[in-house]
Amino acid sequence: MFLDTVNLEEIKKALQFSFFEGVTTNPTILLKEKQPRTIHIAQIPAKIVFVQAAGLTEEEIWEDILRIRKMDPAEGTKIALKIPAHEAGIKVIMKVRAQFPQAIILATAIFSSEQGYVAALAGADYLAPYYNRMEVSGLDAAKTIEELRYILDLQNLQTVKIMGASFKNSRQIMQALASGADTVTIGYDLFLQMMNKPLALESIKKFNEHNDALPK
């Protein structure tokens, strides 16, 4: 799993769990921290940090890619690239793959299986379908991931991983994984929601009450 936050306190708590592979960021969540992007990214102590390239045109996105590649990350952290999967972004993904073959690329803002397929052909390593945003828009998010998984396997593109994103509850996370996503990126609040189920907490409390009542 990946952690979809730039809050340093949340990252510190989450990375106590060794199964988190890294952190994903975007301008929206960075804005909440009220720090320059470069300064804040440099403070994130993760194995890998995805930084989203900004811009509307191919030229603008490419220029931001070059700025991102100059970032000085925390010790032991690798900077990876998030690039929107629209026409301009797809062109940039191809350009990055050609000029920086070792770069790790996440194609983001995916809302259809065909969009993800094109991003995979362009050279993306990860594809981020926006689960909740699809559902809110009346699209079948689970079916989209199922189709994309099927096509990637059929076309021998298994090295491209589907990273489910944009979740509002833990049910959506598990549906994305059950539909074929390789991994997910989730907020810290949702991670807590996955573990701390009210019924489980109630049962654990009752067990401890009974344990305290045992004859000493």
PDB file of C-alpha atoms in Angstrom:
ATOM      1  CA  MET A   1       0.000   0.000   0.000  1.00  0.00           C
ATOM      2  CA  PHE A   2       0.901   3.658  -0.410  1.00  0.00           C
ATOM      3  CA  LEU A   3      -0.038   6.540   1.860  1.00  0.00           C
ATOM      4  CA  ASP A   4      -1.880   9.418   0.193  1.00  0.00           C
ATOM      5  CA  THR A   5      -0.932  12.311   2.451  1.00  0.00           C
ATOM      6  CA  VAL A   6       1.844  14.833   2.994  1.00  0.00           C
ATOM      7  CA  ASN A   7       1.111  15.385   6.671  1.00  0.00           C
ATOM      8  CA  LEU A   8       4.436  14.566   8.302  1.00  0.00           C
ATOM      9  CA  GLU A   9       2.886  13.394  11.576  1.00  0.00           C
ATOM     10  CA  GLU A  10       0.558  10.986   9.751  1.00  0.00           C
ATOM     11  CA  ILE A  11       3.424   9.716   7.608  1.00  0.00           C
ATOM     12  CA  LYS A  12       5.579   9.079  10.670  1.00  0.00           C
ATOM     13  CA  LYS A  13       2.787   7.069  12.321  1.00  0.00           C
ATOM     14  CA  ALA A  14       1.904   5.091   9.186  1.00  0.00           C
ATOM     15  CA  LEU A  15       5.475   4.175   8.294  1.00  0.00           C
ATOM     16  CA  GLN A  16       5.729   2.252  11.551  1.00  0.00           C
ATOM     17  CA  PHE A  17       3.883  -0.381   9.489  1.00  0.00           C
ATOM     18  CA  SER A  18       6.484  -1.917   7.174  1.00  0.00           C
ATOM     19  CA  PHE A  19       4.032  -2.785   4.395  1.00  0.00           C
ATOM     20  CA  PHE A  20       3.673   0.829   3.262  1.00  0.00           C
ATOM     21  CA  GLU A  21       5.750   1.143   0.101  1.00  0.00           C
ATOM     22  CA  GLY A  22       5.799   4.932  -0.065  1.00  0.00           C
ATOM     23  CA  VAL A  23       3.819   8.148  -0.269  1.00  0.00           C
ATOM     24  CA  THR A  24       1.799   9.762  -3.045  1.00  0.00           C
ATOM     25  CA  THR A  25       1.292  13.516  -3.191  1.00  0.00           C
ATOM     26  CA  ASN A  26      -0.614  16.043  -5.275  1.00  0.00           C
ATOM     27  CA  PRO A  27      -0.971  19.846  -5.270  1.00  0.00           C
ATOM     28  CA  THR A  28      -4.291  19.681  -3.400  1.00  0.00           C
ATOM     29  CA  ILE A  29      -2.933  17.902  -0.332  1.00  0.00           C
ATOM     30  CA  LEU A  30       0.325  19.857  -0.453  1.00  0.00           C
ATOM     31  CA  LEU A  31      -1.644  23.108  -0.291  1.00  0.00           C
ATOM     32  CA  LYS A  32      -2.965  22.120   3.153  1.00  0.00           C
ATOM     33  CA  GLU A  33       0.563  22.151   4.595  1.00  0.00           C
ATOM     34  CA  LYS A  34       1.235  25.780   3.590  1.00  0.00           C
ATOM     35  CA  GLN A  35       4.872  25.191   2.678  1.00  0.00           C
ATOM     36  CA  PRO A  36       6.732  25.443  -0.638  1.00  0.00           C
ATOM     37  CA  ARG A  37       6.536  22.121  -2.456  1.00  0.00           C
ATOM     38  CA  THR A  38      10.300  21.582  -2.585  1.00  0.00           C
ATOM     39  CA  ILE A  39      10.760  22.214   1.141  1.00  0.00           C
ATOM     40  CA  HIS A  40       7.904  19.959   2.183  1.00  0.00           C
ATOM     41  CA  ILE A  41       8.793  17.052  -0.116  1.00  0.00           C
ATOM     42  CA  ALA A  42      12.343  17.106   1.279  1.00  0.00           C
ATOM     43  CA  GLN A  43      10.946  16.348   4.755  1.00  0.00           C
ATOM     44  CA  ILE A  44       9.029  13.191   3.809  1.00  0.00           C
ATOM     45  CA  PRO A  45      10.949  10.127   5.109  1.00  0.00           C
ATOM     46  CA  ALA A  46       9.550   7.417   2.804  1.00  0.00           C
ATOM     47  CA  LYS A  47      11.180   4.901   0.467  1.00  0.00           C
ATOM     48  CA  ILE A  48       9.508   6.510  -2.512  1.00  0.00           C
ATOM     49  CA  VAL A  49       7.559   9.758  -2.879  1.00  0.00           C
ATOM     50  CA  PHE A  50       5.427  10.415  -5.949  1.00  0.00           C
ATOM     51  CA  VAL A  51       5.315  14.114  -6.881  1.00  0.00           C
ATOM     52  CA  GLN A  52       2.682  15.302  -9.348  1.00  0.00           C
ATOM     53  CA  ALA A  53       3.774  17.405 -12.303  1.00  0.00           C
ATOM     54  CA  ALA A  54       1.668  20.530 -12.787  1.00  0.00           C
ATOM     55  CA  GLY A  55       0.710  22.215 -16.031  1.00  0.00           C
ATOM     56  CA  LEU A  56      -1.963  22.133 -18.706  1.00  0.00           C
ATOM     57  CA  THR A  57       0.184  21.838 -21.816  1.00  0.00           C
ATOM     58  CA  GLU A  58       2.858  19.332 -22.752  1.00  0.00           C
ATOM     59  CA  GLU A  59       5.498  22.028 -22.423  1.00  0.00           C
ATOM     60  CA  GLU A  60       4.322  23.137 -18.974  1.00  0.00           C
ATOM     61  CA  ILE A  61       4.182  19.578 -17.643  1.00  0.00           C
ATOM     62  CA  TRP A  62       7.628  18.796 -19.037  1.00  0.00           C
ATOM     63  CA  GLU A  63       9.121  21.902 -17.451  1.00  0.00           C
ATOM     64  CA  ASP A  64       7.707  20.855 -14.085  1.00  0.00           C
ATOM     65  CA  ILE A  65       9.069  17.335 -14.552  1.00  0.00           C
ATOM     66  CA  LEU A  66      12.541  18.833 -14.858  1.00  0.00           C
ATOM     67  CA  ARG A  67      11.974  20.866 -11.685  1.00  0.00           C
ATOM     68  CA  ILE A  68      10.808  17.773  -9.798  1.00  0.00           C
ATOM     69  CA  ARG A  69      13.866  15.813 -10.889  1.00  0.00           C
ATOM     70  CA  LYS A  70      16.072  18.477  -9.302  1.00  0.00           C
ATOM     71  CA  MET A  71      14.434  18.065  -5.899  1.00  0.00           C
ATOM     72  CA  ASP A  72      16.637  17.045  -2.999  1.00  0.00           C
ATOM     73  CA  PRO A  73      14.675  14.352  -1.132  1.00  0.00           C
ATOM     74  CA  ALA A  74      15.173  13.069   2.396  1.00  0.00           C
ATOM     75  CA  GLU A  75      17.978  10.565   2.868  1.00  0.00           C
ATOM     76  CA  GLY A  76      16.993   7.155   1.507  1.00  0.00           C
ATOM     77  CA  THR A  77      14.001   8.543  -0.399  1.00  0.00           C
ATOM     78  CA  LYS A  78      13.502   8.212  -4.143  1.00  0.00           C
ATOM     79  CA  ILE A  79      11.450  10.812  -6.015  1.00  0.00           C
ATOM     80  CA  ALA A  80       8.972   9.382  -8.537  1.00  0.00           C
ATOM     81  CA  LEU A  81       6.703  11.149 -11.011  1.00  0.00           C
ATOM     82  CA  LYS A  82       2.911  11.517 -11.151  1.00  0.00           C
ATOM     83  CA  ILE A  83       1.706  12.600 -14.570  1.00  0.00           C
ATOM     84  CA  PRO A  84      -1.937  13.167 -15.586  1.00  0.00           C
ATOM     85  CA  ALA A  85      -3.158  10.629 -18.152  1.00  0.00           C
ATOM     86  CA  HIS A  86      -4.637  13.028 -20.725  1.00  0.00           C
ATOM     87  CA  GLU A  87      -3.256  13.810 -24.184  1.00  0.00           C
ATOM     88  CA  ALA A  88      -0.566  16.236 -23.055  1.00  0.00           C
ATOM     89  CA  GLY A  89       0.349  14.019 -20.121  1.00  0.00           C
ATOM     90  CA  ILE A  90       0.595  10.887 -22.265  1.00  0.00           C
ATOM     91  CA  LYS A  91       3.061  12.689 -24.536  1.00  0.00           C
ATOM     92  CA  VAL A  92       5.118  13.649 -21.497  1.00  0.00           C
ATOM     93  CA  ILE A  93       5.062  10.065 -20.184  1.00  0.00           C
ATOM     94  CA  MET A  94       6.567   8.891 -23.478  1.00  0.00           C
ATOM     95  CA  LYS A  95       9.169  11.643 -23.347  1.00  0.00           C
ATOM     96  CA  VAL A  96      10.144  10.829 -19.770  1.00  0.00           C
ATOM     97  CA  ARG A  97      10.413   7.140 -20.588  1.00  0.00           C
ATOM     98  CA  ALA A  98      12.672   7.915 -23.549  1.00  0.00           C
ATOM     99  CA  GLN A  99      14.943  10.412 -21.792  1.00  0.00           C
ATOM    100  CA  PHE A 100      14.930   9.030 -18.242  1.00  0.00           C
ATOM    101  CA  PRO A 101      14.461   5.254 -18.617  1.00  0.00           C
ATOM    102  CA  GLN A 102      14.902   4.562 -14.892  1.00  0.00           C
ATOM    103  CA  ALA A 103      12.225   7.030 -13.783  1.00  0.00           C
ATOM    104  CA  ILE A 104       9.205   5.634 -11.946  1.00  0.00           C
ATOM    105  CA  ILE A 105       5.998   6.976 -13.491  1.00  0.00           C
ATOM    106  CA  LEU A 106       2.477   6.958 -12.082  1.00  0.00           C
ATOM    107  CA  ALA A 107      -0.219   7.940 -14.586  1.00  0.00           C
ATOM    108  CA  THR A 108      -2.906   9.681 -12.562  1.00  0.00           C
ATOM    109  CA  ALA A 109      -6.468  10.993 -12.920  1.00  0.00           C
ATOM    110  CA  ILE A 110      -7.660   7.851 -14.719  1.00  0.00           C
ATOM    111  CA  PHE A 111     -11.416   7.459 -15.196  1.00  0.00           C
ATOM    112  CA  SER A 112     -11.666   4.720 -17.846  1.00  0.00           C
ATOM    113  CA  SER A 113      -9.987   1.460 -18.816  1.00  0.00           C
ATOM    114  CA  GLU A 114      -9.018   2.819 -22.229  1.00  0.00           C
ATOM    115  CA  GLN A 115      -7.340   5.826 -20.647  1.00  0.00           C
ATOM    116  CA  GLY A 116      -5.312   3.503 -18.425  1.00  0.00           C
ATOM    117  CA  TYR A 117      -4.434   1.254 -21.353  1.00  0.00           C
ATOM    118  CA  VAL A 118      -3.036   4.151 -23.375  1.00  0.00           C
ATOM    119  CA  ALA A 119      -0.993   5.307 -20.362  1.00  0.00           C
ATOM    120  CA  ALA A 120       0.411   1.785 -19.994  1.00  0.00           C
ATOM    121  CA  LEU A 121       1.407   1.710 -23.663  1.00  0.00           C
ATOM    122  CA  ALA A 122       3.082   5.103 -23.238  1.00  0.00           C
ATOM    123  CA  GLY A 123       5.354   3.714 -20.540  1.00  0.00           C
ATOM    124  CA  ALA A 124       3.723   4.283 -17.150  1.00  0.00           C
ATOM    125  CA  ASP A 125       4.749   1.945 -14.329  1.00  0.00           C
ATOM    126  CA  TYR A 126       1.598   2.573 -12.280  1.00  0.00           C
ATOM    127  CA  LEU A 127      -1.960   3.545 -13.216  1.00  0.00           C
ATOM    128  CA  ALA A 128      -4.185   5.389 -10.734  1.00  0.00           C
ATOM    129  CA  PRO A 129      -7.926   4.962 -11.383  1.00  0.00           C
ATOM    130  CA  TYR A 130      -9.959   7.368  -9.203  1.00  0.00           C
ATOM    131  CA  TYR A 131     -12.415   5.028  -7.509  1.00  0.00           C
ATOM    132  CA  ASN A 132     -14.720   7.313  -5.539  1.00  0.00           C
ATOM    133  CA  ARG A 133     -14.765  10.022  -8.180  1.00  0.00           C
ATOM    134  CA  MET A 134     -15.905   7.450 -10.724  1.00  0.00           C
ATOM    135  CA  GLU A 135     -18.659   6.221  -8.431  1.00  0.00           C
ATOM    136  CA  VAL A 136     -19.854   9.756  -7.686  1.00  0.00           C
ATOM    137  CA  SER A 137     -19.964  10.437 -11.435  1.00  0.00           C
ATOM    138  CA  GLY A 138     -22.104   7.353 -12.070  1.00  0.00           C
ATOM    139  CA  LEU A 139     -19.273   5.263 -13.510  1.00  0.00           C
ATOM    140  CA  ASP A 140     -18.685   1.641 -12.538  1.00  0.00           C
ATOM    141  CA  ALA A 141     -15.302   1.889 -10.812  1.00  0.00           C
ATOM    142  CA  ALA A 142     -14.989  -1.829 -10.089  1.00  0.00           C
ATOM    143  CA  LYS A 143     -15.783  -2.732 -13.700  1.00  0.00           C
ATOM    144  CA  THR A 144     -13.242  -0.202 -14.952  1.00  0.00           C
ATOM    145  CA  ILE A 145     -10.498  -1.823 -12.881  1.00  0.00           C
ATOM    146  CA  GLU A 146     -11.612  -5.315 -13.937  1.00  0.00           C
ATOM    147  CA  GLU A 147     -11.430  -4.353 -17.623  1.00  0.00           C
ATOM    148  CA  LEU A 148      -8.058  -2.686 -17.197  1.00  0.00           C
ATOM    149  CA  ARG A 149      -6.661  -5.697 -15.313  1.00  0.00           C
ATOM    150  CA  TYR A 150      -7.913  -8.055 -18.022  1.00  0.00           C
ATOM    151  CA  ILE A 151      -6.429  -5.985 -20.852  1.00  0.00           C
ATOM    152  CA  LEU A 152      -3.054  -5.556 -19.145  1.00  0.00           C
ATOM    153  CA  ASP A 153      -2.812  -9.317 -18.609  1.00  0.00           C
ATOM    154  CA  LEU A 154      -4.036 -10.100 -22.116  1.00  0.00           C
ATOM    155  CA  GLN A 155      -1.518  -7.735 -23.703  1.00  0.00           C
ATOM    156  CA  ASN A 156       1.394  -8.981 -21.569  1.00  0.00           C
ATOM    157  CA  LEU A 157       1.645  -5.673 -19.727  1.00  0.00           C
ATOM    158  CA  GLN A 158       1.731  -7.289 -16.290  1.00  0.00           C
ATOM    159  CA  THR A 159       4.710  -5.152 -15.230  1.00  0.00           C
ATOM    160  CA  VAL A 160       2.332  -2.161 -15.177  1.00  0.00           C
ATOM    161  CA  LYS A 161       0.610  -1.971 -11.787  1.00  0.00           C
ATOM    162  CA  ILE A 162      -2.854  -0.639 -11.033  1.00  0.00           C
ATOM    163  CA  MET A 163      -2.802   1.650  -7.984  1.00  0.00           C
ATOM    164  CA  GLY A 164      -6.357   2.364  -6.865  1.00  0.00           C
ATOM    165  CA  ALA A 165      -6.813   5.941  -5.631  1.00  0.00           C
ATOM    166  CA  SER A 166      -9.467   8.432  -4.490  1.00  0.00           C
ATOM    167  CA  PHE A 167     -11.293   6.488  -1.776  1.00  0.00           C
ATOM    168  CA  LYS A 168     -13.907   7.668   0.710  1.00  0.00           C
ATOM    169  CA  ASN A 169     -14.312   4.479   2.738  1.00  0.00           C
ATOM    170  CA  SER A 170     -12.625   1.140   3.349  1.00  0.00           C
ATOM    171  CA  ARG A 171     -15.292  -0.745   1.387  1.00  0.00           C
ATOM    172  CA  GLN A 172     -14.134   0.982  -1.801  1.00  0.00           C
ATOM    173  CA  ILE A 173     -10.521   0.050  -1.048  1.00  0.00           C
ATOM    174  CA  MET A 174     -11.322  -3.643  -0.810  1.00  0.00           C
ATOM    175  CA  GLN A 175     -13.556  -3.536  -3.891  1.00  0.00           C
ATOM    176  CA  ALA A 176     -10.690  -2.016  -5.879  1.00  0.00           C
ATOM    177  CA  LEU A 177      -8.311  -4.751  -4.753  1.00  0.00           C
ATOM    178  CA  ALA A 178     -10.896  -7.480  -5.386  1.00  0.00           C
ATOM    179  CA  SER A 179     -11.425  -6.071  -8.880  1.00  0.00           C
ATOM    180  CA  GLY A 180      -7.753  -6.453  -9.769  1.00  0.00           C
ATOM    181  CA  ALA A 181      -5.839  -3.461  -8.417  1.00  0.00           C
ATOM    182  CA  ASP A 182      -2.275  -4.415  -7.453  1.00  0.00           C
ATOM    183  CA  THR A 183      -2.097  -1.829  -4.722  1.00  0.00           C
ATOM    184  CA  VAL A 184      -3.862   1.262  -3.393  1.00  0.00           C
ATOM    185  CA  THR A 185      -2.947   4.686  -2.090  1.00  0.00           C
ATOM    186  CA  ILE A 186      -5.046   5.727   0.879  1.00  0.00           C
ATOM    187  CA  GLY A 187      -5.379   8.491   3.434  1.00  0.00           C
ATOM    188  CA  TYR A 188      -4.237   7.855   6.994  1.00  0.00           C
ATOM    189  CA  ASP A 189      -7.818   8.161   8.242  1.00  0.00           C
ATOM    190  CA  LEU A 190      -8.894   5.317   5.956  1.00  0.00           C
ATOM    191  CA  PHE A 191      -5.975   3.186   7.113  1.00  0.00           C
ATOM    192  CA  LEU A 192      -7.194   3.590  10.675  1.00  0.00           C
ATOM    193  CA  GLN A 193     -10.719   2.796   9.505  1.00  0.00           C
ATOM    194  CA  MET A 194      -9.495  -0.486   8.010  1.00  0.00           C
ATOM    195  CA  MET A 195      -8.209  -1.648  11.405  1.00  0.00           C
ATOM    196  CA  ASN A 196     -10.365  -0.037  14.069  1.00  0.00           C
ATOM    197  CA  LYS A 197     -13.792  -1.486  13.368  1.00  0.00           C
ATOM    198  CA  PRO A 198     -16.373  -0.548  16.050  1.00  0.00           C
ATOM    199  CA  LEU A 199     -17.544  -4.155  16.476  1.00  0.00           C
ATOM    200  CA  ALA A 200     -13.961  -5.355  16.848  1.00  0.00           C
ATOM    201  CA  LEU A 201     -13.140  -2.648  19.390  1.00  0.00           C
ATOM    202  CA  GLU A 202     -16.294  -3.525  21.336  1.00  0.00           C
ATOM    203  CA  SER A 203     -15.357  -7.209  21.389  1.00  0.00           C
ATOM    204  CA  ILE A 204     -11.775  -6.467  22.465  1.00  0.00           C
ATOM    205  CA  LYS A 205     -13.021  -4.213  25.260  1.00  0.00           C
ATOM    206  CA  LYS A 206     -15.344  -6.969  26.492  1.00  0.00           C
ATOM    207  CA  PHE A 207     -12.528  -9.541  26.418  1.00  0.00           C
ATOM    208  CA  ASN A 208     -10.363  -7.250  28.541  1.00  0.00           C
ATOM    209  CA  GLU A 209     -13.175  -6.603  30.987  1.00  0.00           C
ATOM    210  CA  HIS A 210     -13.592 -10.361  31.425  1.00  0.00           C
ATOM    211  CA  ASN A 211      -9.856 -10.807  31.758  1.00  0.00           C
ATOM    212  CA  ASP A 212      -9.786  -8.238  34.556  1.00  0.00           C
ATOM    213  CA  ALA A 213     -12.642 -10.127  36.268  1.00  0.00           C
ATOM    214  CA  LEU A 214     -10.803 -13.455  36.297  1.00  0.00           C
ATOM    215  CA  PRO A 215      -9.870 -14.777  39.736  1.00  0.00           C
ATOM    216  CA  LYS A 216      -6.411 -13.623  40.719  1.00  0.00           C
TER     217      LYS A 216
END
